Amino acid sequence: MAATSASFVLFLIAAAFFLSSATSLQIDCTGRQIYIRRLPPRFNTDLLANCSAYPLFVESFCPYTANHGLGLKTHNRSQSWYRTDPLLLELLFHRRVLEYPCLSTDPSAADAVFLPYYSALDALKYLYGPEVNSSFNHGLDLHRFLLSDQPHIWSRRSGHDHFLVMARPAWDFSQPLSNDPPIWGTSFLELPDFLNVTALTFESRPWPWQEQAIPYPTSFHPPNLPLLNAWIRRVSSSRRTVLSLFAGGGGGISASPNIRRSIRIECENTSSFDPHPYSKLCEVVDCSNGVCEHDPIRYMKPMLQSAFCFQPPGDTLTRRSTFDSILAGCIPVFFEDQSARSQYTWHLLEEEFGELSVFIPKENVVYGDLKIIDVLMAIPSWKVRRMREKVVEVMPRIIYRSHGSSPGLRAKKDAFDITIERTLERIKTRLEEVSAQ
Ligand SMILES: *[C@@H]1O[C@H](CO)[C@@H](O)[C@H](O)[C@H]1NC(C)=O
Ligand SMILES: *[C@@H]1O[C@H](CO)[C@@H](O)[C@H](O)[C@H]1NC(C)=O
Ligand SMILES: *[C@@H]1O[C@H](CO)[C@@H](O)[C@H](O)[C@H]1NC(C)=O
Ligand SMILES: *[C@@H]1O[C@H](CO)[C@@H](O)[C@H](O)[C@H]1NC(C)=O
Ligand SMILES: *[C@@H]1O[C@H](CO)[C@@H](O)[C@H](O)[C@H]1NC(C)=O
């Protein structure tokens, strides 16, 4: 891994130089300039080289670092499908920043400063490793570095123009500093030192100041427009013979009432009803013990055949499967606003949310006698079709295309492009607020 890490660094330098000088000619970069903070390798590439030192639950994350964080291809001949682990978004995102057309080499001319710190990878030692009892240290080393190395970059705007990716839910980084010993998570987002920095996480807390939720990466990373369009055609023309699908863990379904249990019970009990016009009303894809996590075919195929995909909370309120289901053109069914509507406000706009998803308040199902299947069956087929069209329309916005993709595909905004655009806006607004004070 040491060789890989060294060549990656060389590649970073070459790519940053080539890409920033070559493409900025035709593009108006006013207000969009990003400076990439140079960090010592212990904050990024060393963490990749150490991929087997801190297990990701049980296995090492080494295989998922391949292809700049996309992971290994699902098959040798696959062009768009990878075994992507969401945790490696930090690497994938870094690689994409390197081909951003408005990179600046002068921090004092930049509108934003990107911190290529692989924070969630660094957090593994606190979450699962030997440093579990000192998780309040997470971020202090980085902060010391920012204050001591070229301190004017940080102090120019008190950190307000800095941003980073933290590829886990914010809950994993927001342990109160007063918890001794720690219960769960690091305290990165609780540190006053980083309060001004924009953190891009998979799930944000209800009233955060620092973080914004961005899409979990799926396994689909097309390199060109024809491959994206071919997938869109496949999704649009797929025969949906199953009304509803739940893909997720839950082998040990708890006995106490909760929405996953209600779904499971209803699903198992639908066989006696007439499914017309479908051939089946409900299907469960069992993803217990992480079997689906790096094996997209297990759930993508059933999702392509289903009209609706249930998105009950998993370990937290959000789930990667929300984005897999949009990718498959399977209309997501939510039970809480915080599962997506109030999270991914940059990528799934408030006004279109109702057109592309179904919302069923969980209380009505768990404690009332509302049947989810009845709600879905009552939606007229023309409306189902229209919702699916909307899902397919937003799909290109929630995928992370491959790095180095074709100019045709680059012309379409993907999850990364939207994140950068909105981060720059957010920083600009923040700086205006601060200077008005
Ligand atoms: C890599 O792992 C070793 C322990 O195996 C640890 O001592 C070292 O600090 C780690 N390096 C980084 C950059 O995390
Ligand atoms: C895929 O390609 C690699 C290297 O070319 C080879 O070692 C491997 O056996 C191939 N795998 C399959 C399933 O064909
Ligand atoms: C962390 O602290 C708890 C409680 O004080 C202790 O039981 C545990 O062994 C400690 N873990 C490590 C890895 O030091
Ligand atoms: C955060 O921003 C505020 C207002 O600009 C500033 O007073 C404060 O010092 C900043 N915090 C840090 C840790 O830089
Ligand atoms: C399924 O439905 C039958 C008949 O309506 C009912 O007796 C049974 O308890 C249900 N099963 C579950 C798991 O709810």
Short mmCIF file of C-alpha atoms and ligand atoms in Angstrom, two decimals:
data_model
loop_
_atom_site.label_atom_id
_atom_site.label_comp_id
_atom_site.label_asym_id
_atom_site.label_seq_id
_atom_site.Cartn_x
_atom_site.Cartn_y
_atom_site.Cartn_z
CA MET A 1 0.00 0.00 0.00
CA ALA A 2 2.95 2.34 0.57
CA ALA A 3 3.67 2.44 -3.17
CA THR A 4 0.05 3.14 -3.95
CA SER A 5 -0.01 5.97 -1.49
CA ALA A 6 3.15 7.56 -2.88
CA SER A 7 1.93 7.36 -6.44
CA PHE A 8 -1.37 8.81 -5.37
CA VAL A 9 0.42 11.85 -3.95
CA LEU A 10 2.38 12.32 -7.18
CA PHE A 11 -0.82 11.96 -9.09
CA LEU A 12 -2.49 14.61 -6.93
CA ILE A 13 0.22 17.12 -7.64
CA ALA A 14 0.25 16.44 -11.39
CA ALA A 15 -3.53 16.44 -11.65
CA ALA A 16 -3.98 19.62 -9.66
CA PHE A 17 -1.45 21.42 -11.80
CA PHE A 18 -2.69 20.14 -15.12
CA LEU A 19 -6.42 20.37 -14.51
CA SER A 20 -6.49 23.74 -12.87
CA SER A 21 -4.40 25.43 -15.55
CA ALA A 22 -5.91 23.65 -18.55
CA THR A 23 -9.61 24.12 -18.07
CA SER A 24 -9.99 27.43 -16.32
CA LEU A 25 -9.54 29.24 -19.62
CA GLN A 26 -13.09 28.96 -20.91
CA ILE A 27 -14.95 29.02 -17.59
CA ASP A 28 -15.96 32.01 -15.53
CA CYS A 29 -14.55 31.26 -12.10
CA THR A 30 -15.69 34.46 -10.39
CA GLY A 31 -16.89 33.61 -6.91
CA ARG A 32 -16.16 29.90 -7.44
CA GLN A 33 -12.47 29.55 -6.71
CA ILE A 34 -11.45 26.74 -4.41
CA TYR A 35 -8.09 26.32 -2.77
CA ILE A 36 -7.09 22.82 -1.66
CA ARG A 37 -5.31 22.99 1.68
CA ARG A 38 -2.07 20.99 1.65
CA LEU A 39 -2.17 18.61 4.59
CA PRO A 40 0.51 16.22 5.83
CA PRO A 41 -0.16 12.63 4.70
CA ARG A 42 -1.20 11.53 8.19
CA PHE A 43 -4.49 13.33 7.51
CA ASN A 44 -5.26 11.48 4.28
CA THR A 45 -3.00 9.16 2.27
CA ASP A 46 -1.41 7.52 5.35
CA LEU A 47 -4.89 6.60 6.50
CA LEU A 48 -5.41 4.73 3.22
CA ALA A 49 -2.07 2.98 3.61
CA ASN A 50 -3.23 1.95 7.08
CA CYS A 51 -6.46 0.46 5.75
CA SER A 52 -5.95 -2.88 7.45
CA ALA A 53 -4.93 -1.43 10.82
CA TYR A 54 -8.42 -0.40 11.86
CA PRO A 55 -11.08 -2.80 10.77
CA LEU A 56 -14.36 -1.56 9.41
CA PHE A 57 -16.39 -3.62 11.84
CA VAL A 58 -14.83 -6.95 10.90
CA GLU A 59 -12.96 -6.53 7.63
CA SER A 60 -10.33 -4.09 6.42
CA PHE A 61 -11.41 -1.32 4.09
CA CYS A 62 -8.46 -1.83 1.72
CA PRO A 63 -10.49 -3.18 -1.24
CA TYR A 64 -12.77 -0.13 -1.18
CA THR A 65 -9.91 2.32 -1.66
CA ALA A 66 -9.43 1.05 -5.25
CA ASN A 67 -10.25 3.34 -8.17
CA HIS A 68 -9.93 6.48 -6.05
CA GLY A 69 -12.65 5.40 -3.66
CA LEU A 70 -15.13 3.91 -6.12
CA GLY A 71 -13.98 0.44 -5.03
CA LEU A 72 -13.37 -2.57 -7.26
CA LYS A 73 -15.55 -3.08 -10.30
CA THR A 74 -18.41 -5.50 -9.72
CA HIS A 75 -17.21 -7.48 -12.75
CA ASN A 76 -14.12 -7.19 -14.89
CA ARG A 77 -16.12 -5.95 -17.85
CA SER A 78 -18.36 -3.59 -15.92
CA GLN A 79 -17.94 0.05 -16.93
CA SER A 80 -20.12 1.83 -14.39
CA TRP A 81 -20.69 -0.54 -11.47
CA TYR A 82 -18.39 -0.76 -8.46
CA ARG A 83 -18.36 -2.23 -4.97
CA THR A 84 -18.49 1.19 -3.36
CA ASP A 85 -18.33 1.69 0.37
CA PRO A 86 -19.89 5.02 1.41
CA LEU A 87 -17.04 5.65 3.86
CA LEU A 88 -14.69 6.15 0.92
CA LEU A 89 -16.63 9.19 -0.28
CA GLU A 90 -13.87 11.22 1.34
CA LEU A 91 -11.37 9.83 -1.17
CA LEU A 92 -13.77 9.91 -4.10
CA PHE A 93 -14.70 13.51 -3.34
CA HIS A 94 -11.06 14.55 -3.02
CA ARG A 95 -10.33 13.03 -6.43
CA ARG A 96 -13.23 14.96 -7.92
CA VAL A 97 -12.12 18.26 -6.36
CA LEU A 98 -8.83 17.78 -8.22
CA GLU A 99 -10.65 18.04 -11.53
CA TYR A 100 -12.77 20.98 -10.47
CA PRO A 101 -12.22 23.64 -13.14
CA CYS A 102 -11.83 26.62 -10.77
CA LEU A 103 -9.00 25.54 -8.50
CA SER A 104 -6.88 28.34 -7.17
CA THR A 105 -3.25 28.13 -6.14
CA ASP A 106 -3.53 31.28 -4.07
CA PRO A 107 -5.44 30.85 -0.81
CA SER A 108 -5.99 34.58 -0.43
CA ALA A 109 -7.77 34.69 -3.81
CA ALA A 110 -9.99 31.67 -3.11
CA ASP A 111 -13.68 31.79 -2.22
CA ALA A 112 -13.47 28.53 -0.31
CA VAL A 113 -10.81 26.27 1.17
CA PHE A 114 -11.21 22.50 0.85
CA LEU A 115 -9.70 20.37 3.64
CA PRO A 116 -8.73 16.99 2.14
CA TYR A 117 -8.92 15.37 5.58
CA TYR A 118 -10.30 11.80 5.57
CA SER A 119 -12.09 12.44 8.81
CA ALA A 120 -14.32 9.37 8.97
CA LEU A 121 -11.39 7.09 8.18
CA ASP A 122 -9.41 8.79 10.92
CA ALA A 123 -12.38 8.33 13.23
CA LEU A 124 -12.25 4.53 12.96
CA LYS A 125 -9.58 4.31 15.66
CA TYR A 126 -11.87 6.17 18.04
CA LEU A 127 -15.06 4.37 17.01
CA TYR A 128 -13.78 0.81 16.88
CA GLY A 129 -10.12 0.94 17.88
CA PRO A 130 -7.84 1.35 20.84
CA GLU A 131 -8.50 5.06 21.23
CA VAL A 132 -12.16 4.69 22.02
CA ASN A 133 -11.73 6.43 25.36
CA SER A 134 -10.04 9.49 23.91
CA SER A 135 -12.51 10.21 21.12
CA PHE A 136 -12.68 13.86 22.22
CA ASN A 137 -9.23 14.16 20.60
CA HIS A 138 -10.64 13.73 17.11
CA GLY A 139 -9.73 16.86 15.14
CA LEU A 140 -7.37 18.46 17.64
CA ASP A 141 -4.29 17.46 15.66
CA LEU A 142 -5.78 18.98 12.51
CA HIS A 143 -6.67 22.14 14.36
CA ARG A 144 -3.14 22.47 15.73
CA PHE A 145 -1.81 22.08 12.21
CA LEU A 146 -4.12 24.73 10.76
CA LEU A 147 -3.09 27.20 13.45
CA SER A 148 0.65 26.58 13.12
CA ASP A 149 1.24 26.00 9.39
CA GLN A 150 0.55 29.14 7.34
CA PRO A 151 -1.92 30.29 10.00
CA HIS A 152 -3.16 33.18 7.86
CA ILE A 153 -5.09 30.73 5.63
CA TRP A 154 -7.27 29.71 8.57
CA SER A 155 -7.45 33.05 10.31
CA ARG A 156 -8.31 35.13 7.24
CA ARG A 157 -11.99 34.24 7.67
CA SER A 158 -11.92 32.46 11.07
CA GLY A 159 -12.49 29.11 9.33
CA HIS A 160 -15.81 30.19 7.79
CA ASP A 161 -14.55 29.55 4.27
CA HIS A 162 -13.26 26.02 5.05
CA PHE A 163 -15.17 22.85 4.23
CA LEU A 164 -14.64 19.09 4.47
CA VAL A 165 -16.42 15.80 3.91
CA MET A 166 -17.24 13.54 6.87
CA ALA A 167 -18.58 10.34 5.36
CA ARG A 168 -20.84 9.19 8.19
CA PRO A 169 -23.96 10.55 9.89
CA ALA A 170 -23.22 13.63 12.01
CA TRP A 171 -24.31 11.62 15.08
CA ASP A 172 -21.02 9.74 14.89
CA PHE A 173 -19.11 12.99 15.43
CA SER A 174 -21.26 14.79 17.95
CA GLN A 175 -20.61 13.17 21.27
CA PRO A 176 -20.86 15.77 24.04
CA LEU A 177 -17.42 16.54 25.47
CA SER A 178 -18.86 15.95 28.94
CA ASN A 179 -19.43 12.21 28.33
CA ASP A 180 -16.68 10.48 30.27
CA PRO A 181 -16.14 7.69 29.36
CA PRO A 182 -17.49 8.27 25.86
CA ILE A 183 -20.70 6.48 24.88
CA TRP A 184 -20.56 6.57 21.08
CA GLY A 185 -18.83 8.72 18.51
CA THR A 186 -16.15 11.35 18.42
CA SER A 187 -16.63 14.99 19.42
CA PHE A 188 -15.37 16.63 16.22
CA LEU A 189 -18.58 18.55 15.60
CA GLU A 190 -18.80 19.58 19.25
CA LEU A 191 -15.41 21.27 19.28
CA PRO A 192 -15.70 25.07 19.34
CA ASP A 193 -12.58 25.13 17.11
CA PHE A 194 -14.45 23.75 14.10
CA LEU A 195 -17.78 25.41 14.64
CA ASN A 196 -17.29 27.72 11.66
CA VAL A 197 -16.32 24.99 9.21
CA THR A 198 -18.89 23.49 6.81
CA ALA A 199 -19.02 19.72 7.27
CA LEU A 200 -20.66 17.61 4.57
CA THR A 201 -22.14 14.52 6.20
CA PHE A 202 -24.59 11.76 5.19
CA GLU A 203 -27.08 12.82 7.83
CA SER A 204 -27.38 16.05 9.75
CA ARG A 205 -28.82 16.72 13.16
CA PRO A 206 -32.13 18.62 13.23
CA TRP A 207 -30.71 22.10 13.91
CA PRO A 208 -27.08 22.02 12.93
CA TRP A 209 -24.93 25.03 12.37
CA GLN A 210 -21.97 23.24 10.81
CA GLU A 211 -23.21 20.34 8.74
CA GLN A 212 -25.23 19.76 5.59
CA ALA A 213 -26.37 16.32 4.42
CA ILE A 214 -25.27 15.12 0.99
CA PRO A 215 -26.21 11.87 -0.82
CA TYR A 216 -24.67 8.54 0.11
CA PRO A 217 -22.80 7.21 -2.94
CA THR A 218 -24.45 4.33 -4.77
CA SER A 219 -22.51 1.72 -6.72
CA PHE A 220 -23.17 3.36 -10.09
CA HIS A 221 -20.46 5.70 -11.38
CA PRO A 222 -20.80 6.09 -15.14
CA PRO A 223 -17.82 7.48 -17.09
CA ASN A 224 -19.78 8.91 -20.02
CA LEU A 225 -23.19 10.13 -21.16
CA PRO A 226 -24.13 7.14 -23.36
CA LEU A 227 -23.73 4.82 -20.35
CA LEU A 228 -25.85 7.07 -18.14
CA ASN A 229 -28.52 7.33 -20.85
CA ALA A 230 -28.51 3.57 -21.39
CA TRP A 231 -29.16 3.10 -17.67
CA ILE A 232 -31.95 5.68 -17.69
CA ARG A 233 -33.60 3.83 -20.60
CA ARG A 234 -33.30 0.53 -18.77
CA VAL A 235 -34.83 2.01 -15.61
CA SER A 236 -37.67 3.67 -17.52
CA SER A 237 -38.60 0.58 -19.48
CA SER A 238 -38.20 -1.94 -16.68
CA ARG A 239 -41.34 -4.03 -16.00
CA ARG A 240 -42.46 -3.42 -12.44
CA THR A 241 -44.23 -6.59 -11.40
CA VAL A 242 -43.92 -6.10 -7.65
CA LEU A 243 -45.83 -3.34 -5.88
CA SER A 244 -43.48 -2.75 -2.96
CA LEU A 245 -40.07 -3.79 -1.74
CA PHE A 246 -38.12 -3.62 1.47
CA ALA A 247 -34.38 -4.22 1.12
CA GLY A 248 -32.60 -4.06 4.43
CA GLY A 249 -31.36 -5.78 7.51
CA GLY A 250 -33.68 -6.89 10.21
CA GLY A 251 -33.09 -10.59 10.80
CA GLY A 252 -33.54 -9.87 14.49
CA ILE A 253 -36.78 -7.92 14.11
CA SER A 254 -37.57 -6.62 17.56
CA ALA A 255 -40.74 -7.57 19.32
CA SER A 256 -41.61 -3.99 20.25
CA PRO A 257 -43.71 -2.02 17.76
CA ASN A 258 -41.67 -0.15 15.17
CA ILE A 259 -42.05 0.66 11.52
CA ARG A 260 -39.69 -2.00 10.21
CA ARG A 261 -41.55 -4.66 12.12
CA SER A 262 -44.88 -3.35 10.81
CA ILE A 263 -43.58 -3.49 7.24
CA ARG A 264 -42.29 -7.02 7.70
CA ILE A 265 -45.56 -8.26 9.17
CA GLU A 266 -47.66 -6.60 6.50
CA CYS A 267 -45.38 -7.87 3.80
CA GLU A 268 -45.59 -11.46 5.00
CA ASN A 269 -49.34 -11.24 5.23
CA THR A 270 -50.25 -9.89 1.81
CA SER A 271 -50.29 -13.14 -0.10
CA SER A 272 -54.02 -13.58 0.34
CA PHE A 273 -54.90 -10.37 -1.51
CA ASP A 274 -55.39 -9.88 -5.23
CA PRO A 275 -52.26 -8.14 -6.43
CA HIS A 276 -53.66 -7.03 -9.78
CA PRO A 277 -52.13 -5.30 -11.78
CA TYR A 278 -48.97 -6.60 -10.11
CA SER A 279 -47.92 -10.19 -9.73
CA LYS A 280 -46.86 -9.64 -6.12
CA LEU A 281 -47.70 -6.99 -3.54
CA CYS A 282 -44.67 -7.02 -1.33
CA GLU A 283 -41.19 -8.44 -1.28
CA VAL A 284 -38.40 -8.44 1.28
CA VAL A 285 -34.73 -8.60 0.27
CA ASP A 286 -32.89 -9.75 3.34
CA CYS A 287 -29.71 -7.73 3.74
CA SER A 288 -28.90 -8.87 7.27
CA ASN A 289 -25.24 -9.02 8.34
CA GLY A 290 -24.21 -6.58 5.65
CA VAL A 291 -24.56 -9.10 2.79
CA CYS A 292 -25.89 -6.47 0.37
CA GLU A 293 -23.46 -3.72 1.25
CA HIS A 294 -20.86 -4.35 -1.44
CA ASP A 295 -22.96 -6.48 -3.72
CA PRO A 296 -25.31 -4.14 -5.58
CA ILE A 297 -26.84 -6.83 -7.79
CA ARG A 298 -28.61 -8.32 -4.77
CA TYR A 299 -30.87 -5.32 -4.39
CA MET A 300 -30.67 -3.45 -7.71
CA LYS A 301 -32.43 -6.25 -9.62
CA PRO A 302 -35.41 -6.47 -7.26
CA MET A 303 -35.58 -2.66 -7.08
CA LEU A 304 -35.81 -2.46 -10.86
CA GLN A 305 -38.83 -4.76 -10.70
CA SER A 306 -40.67 -2.86 -7.97
CA ALA A 307 -42.85 0.23 -8.11
CA PHE A 308 -42.26 1.41 -4.52
CA CYS A 309 -39.32 0.94 -2.14
CA PHE A 310 -39.79 1.30 1.62
CA GLN A 311 -37.26 3.52 3.39
CA PRO A 312 -37.82 3.01 7.12
CA PRO A 313 -35.04 4.22 9.43
CA GLY A 314 -32.06 1.89 9.76
CA ASP A 315 -29.45 2.40 12.47
CA THR A 316 -30.15 6.10 12.01
CA LEU A 317 -32.97 7.92 10.20
CA THR A 318 -31.26 8.01 6.79
CA ARG A 319 -30.14 5.09 4.67
CA ARG A 320 -28.03 4.61 1.60
CA SER A 321 -30.85 2.55 0.11
CA THR A 322 -32.84 5.75 -0.48
CA PHE A 323 -30.36 6.62 -3.22
CA ASP A 324 -30.20 3.06 -4.55
CA SER A 325 -33.95 3.13 -4.94
CA ILE A 326 -33.93 6.47 -6.80
CA LEU A 327 -31.19 5.05 -9.01
CA ALA A 328 -33.46 2.08 -9.80
CA GLY A 329 -36.50 4.27 -10.50
CA CYS A 330 -38.25 2.73 -7.50
CA ILE A 331 -40.42 5.39 -5.83
CA PRO A 332 -39.22 5.82 -2.22
CA VAL A 333 -41.74 5.55 0.61
CA PHE A 334 -40.74 7.50 3.71
CA PHE A 335 -42.12 7.37 7.23
CA GLU A 336 -40.29 10.35 8.73
CA ASP A 337 -39.33 13.73 7.29
CA GLN A 338 -35.86 13.42 8.71
CA SER A 339 -35.18 10.35 6.57
CA ALA A 340 -34.65 12.55 3.51
CA ARG A 341 -36.96 15.53 3.08
CA SER A 342 -35.33 17.73 5.70
CA GLN A 343 -31.85 16.31 4.97
CA TYR A 344 -30.96 16.43 1.29
CA THR A 345 -32.34 19.89 0.63
CA TRP A 346 -29.56 20.70 -1.83
CA HIS A 347 -30.17 17.68 -4.05
CA LEU A 348 -33.88 16.90 -3.65
CA LEU A 349 -35.78 20.15 -3.67
CA GLU A 350 -38.56 20.72 -1.18
CA GLU A 351 -41.11 21.53 -3.89
CA GLU A 352 -40.49 18.34 -5.84
CA PHE A 353 -40.30 16.01 -2.89
CA GLY A 354 -44.01 15.23 -2.92
CA GLU A 355 -43.88 14.47 -6.63
CA LEU A 356 -41.20 11.83 -6.32
CA SER A 357 -41.93 10.08 -3.04
CA VAL A 358 -44.73 8.84 -0.81
CA PHE A 359 -44.95 9.88 2.83
CA ILE A 360 -46.80 7.77 5.39
CA PRO A 361 -46.46 8.96 9.01
CA LYS A 362 -45.11 6.02 10.98
CA GLU A 363 -47.48 6.56 13.91
CA ASN A 364 -50.47 5.82 11.68
CA VAL A 365 -48.97 2.48 10.74
CA VAL A 366 -47.40 1.37 14.00
CA TYR A 367 -50.11 2.53 16.40
CA GLY A 368 -53.02 3.09 14.02
CA ASP A 369 -54.48 0.55 11.68
CA LEU A 370 -53.33 2.11 8.44
CA LYS A 371 -52.15 -0.51 5.96
CA ILE A 372 -49.20 0.61 3.86
CA ILE A 373 -50.20 -1.65 0.98
CA ASP A 374 -53.68 -0.08 0.90
CA VAL A 375 -52.17 3.40 0.68
CA LEU A 376 -49.97 2.37 -2.24
CA MET A 377 -52.71 0.45 -4.06
CA ALA A 378 -54.93 3.53 -3.86
CA ILE A 379 -52.50 5.62 -5.91
CA PRO A 380 -53.80 5.63 -9.51
CA SER A 381 -51.45 4.14 -12.09
CA TRP A 382 -51.10 7.40 -14.05
CA LYS A 383 -49.84 9.01 -10.88
CA VAL A 384 -47.41 6.18 -10.18
CA ARG A 385 -46.04 6.66 -13.70
CA ARG A 386 -45.65 10.38 -13.18
CA MET A 387 -43.86 9.91 -9.87
CA ARG A 388 -41.49 7.44 -11.46
CA GLU A 389 -40.73 9.94 -14.25
CA LYS A 390 -39.85 12.47 -11.58
CA VAL A 391 -37.60 9.98 -9.79
CA VAL A 392 -35.79 9.28 -13.06
CA GLU A 393 -35.53 13.00 -13.74
CA VAL A 394 -33.70 13.72 -10.46
CA MET A 395 -31.55 10.57 -10.63
CA PRO A 396 -28.55 12.18 -12.40
CA ARG A 397 -28.38 14.68 -9.54
CA ILE A 398 -27.88 12.07 -6.80
CA ILE A 399 -25.23 9.92 -8.48
CA TYR A 400 -21.51 10.51 -8.25
CA ARG A 401 -20.15 10.05 -11.74
CA SER A 402 -16.69 8.58 -12.20
CA HIS A 403 -13.66 10.85 -12.07
CA GLY A 404 -12.16 11.59 -15.45
CA SER A 405 -15.52 11.23 -17.17
CA SER A 406 -16.34 12.48 -20.65
CA PRO A 407 -17.08 16.17 -21.35
CA GLY A 408 -20.66 15.26 -22.32
CA LEU A 409 -21.34 13.79 -18.90
CA ARG A 410 -19.53 16.63 -17.14
CA ALA A 411 -22.03 19.03 -18.62
CA LYS A 412 -24.71 17.40 -16.43
CA LYS A 413 -24.62 18.32 -12.75
CA ASP A 414 -24.12 15.32 -10.49
CA ALA A 415 -24.19 15.04 -6.69
CA PHE A 416 -20.65 16.39 -6.44
CA ASP A 417 -21.24 19.42 -8.69
CA ILE A 418 -24.37 20.40 -6.76
CA THR A 419 -22.56 19.97 -3.44
CA ILE A 420 -19.74 22.28 -4.54
CA GLU A 421 -22.13 24.88 -5.94
CA ARG A 422 -24.25 24.98 -2.80
CA THR A 423 -21.23 24.90 -0.48
CA LEU A 424 -19.85 28.00 -2.20
CA GLU A 425 -23.23 29.74 -1.83
CA ARG A 426 -23.46 28.77 1.81
CA ILE A 427 -19.98 30.10 2.56
CA LYS A 428 -20.74 33.32 0.75
CA THR A 429 -23.94 33.84 2.74
CA ARG A 430 -22.16 32.98 5.96
CA LEU A 431 -19.39 35.49 5.30
CA GLU A 432 -21.94 38.20 4.52
CA GLU A 433 -23.74 37.46 7.78
CA VAL A 434 -20.52 37.55 9.75
CA SER A 435 -19.31 40.79 8.23
CA ALA A 436 -22.70 42.42 8.81
CA GLN A 437 -22.49 41.69 12.54
C1 LIG B 1 -1.30 3.42 11.35
O1 LIG B 1 -1.52 2.35 12.26
C2 LIG B 1 -0.59 2.27 13.32
C3 LIG B 1 -0.99 1.12 14.21
O2 LIG B 1 -1.12 -0.03 13.49
C4 LIG B 1 -0.58 3.56 14.12
O3 LIG B 1 0.43 3.51 15.08
C5 LIG B 1 -0.37 4.74 13.20
O4 LIG B 1 -0.48 5.94 13.93
C6 LIG B 1 -1.38 4.74 12.09
N1 LIG B 1 -1.17 5.85 11.20
C7 LIG B 1 -2.14 6.72 10.93
C8 LIG B 1 -1.79 7.81 9.98
O5 LIG B 1 -3.25 6.62 11.41
C1 LIG B 2 -10.47 -10.01 -13.58
O1 LIG B 2 -9.25 -9.53 -14.05
C2 LIG B 2 -8.15 -9.79 -13.20
C3 LIG B 2 -6.90 -9.11 -13.74
O2 LIG B 2 -6.96 -8.99 -15.12
C4 LIG B 2 -7.96 -11.31 -13.07
O3 LIG B 2 -6.90 -11.59 -12.17
C5 LIG B 2 -9.25 -11.90 -12.51
O4 LIG B 2 -9.14 -13.30 -12.45
C6 LIG B 2 -10.44 -11.52 -13.37
N1 LIG B 2 -11.65 -11.96 -12.71
C7 LIG B 2 -12.62 -12.56 -13.36
C8 LIG B 2 -13.80 -12.96 -12.54
O5 LIG B 2 -12.57 -12.81 -14.54
C1 LIG B 3 -12.48 2.52 28.03
O1 LIG B 3 -13.02 2.84 29.28
C2 LIG B 3 -13.87 1.83 29.81
C3 LIG B 3 -14.51 2.34 31.08
O2 LIG B 3 -13.65 3.12 31.83
C4 LIG B 3 -13.03 0.57 30.03
O3 LIG B 3 -13.83 -0.46 30.55
C5 LIG B 3 -12.42 0.11 28.71
O4 LIG B 3 -11.56 -0.99 28.92
C6 LIG B 3 -11.65 1.25 28.08
N1 LIG B 3 -11.26 0.82 26.73
C7 LIG B 3 -10.01 0.94 26.28
C8 LIG B 3 -9.77 0.42 24.89
O5 LIG B 3 -9.11 1.44 26.91
C1 LIG B 4 -15.91 31.61 14.40
O1 LIG B 4 -16.42 32.80 13.84
C2 LIG B 4 -16.66 33.81 14.78
C3 LIG B 4 -17.34 34.96 14.04
O2 LIG B 4 -16.67 35.27 12.87
C4 LIG B 4 -15.36 34.22 15.42
O3 LIG B 4 -15.59 35.22 16.39
C5 LIG B 4 -14.73 32.99 16.11
O4 LIG B 4 -13.48 33.31 16.64
C6 LIG B 4 -14.58 31.89 15.09
N1 LIG B 4 -14.14 30.66 15.77
C7 LIG B 4 -12.96 30.11 15.54
C8 LIG B 4 -12.64 28.90 16.34
O5 LIG B 4 -12.16 30.56 14.74
C1 LIG B 5 -51.82 -12.31 9.19
O1 LIG B 5 -53.20 -12.23 9.00
C2 LIG B 5 -53.94 -13.19 9.73
C3 LIG B 5 -55.39 -13.10 9.31
O2 LIG B 5 -55.79 -11.78 9.05
C4 LIG B 5 -53.75 -12.92 11.22
O3 LIG B 5 -54.45 -13.86 11.98
C5 LIG B 5 -52.26 -13.02 11.53
O4 LIG B 5 -52.02 -12.67 12.88
C6 LIG B 5 -51.46 -12.12 10.64
N1 LIG B 5 -50.06 -12.39 10.81
C7 LIG B 5 -49.24 -11.47 11.30
C8 LIG B 5 -47.82 -11.88 11.39
O5 LIG B 5 -49.64 -10.38 11.63
#
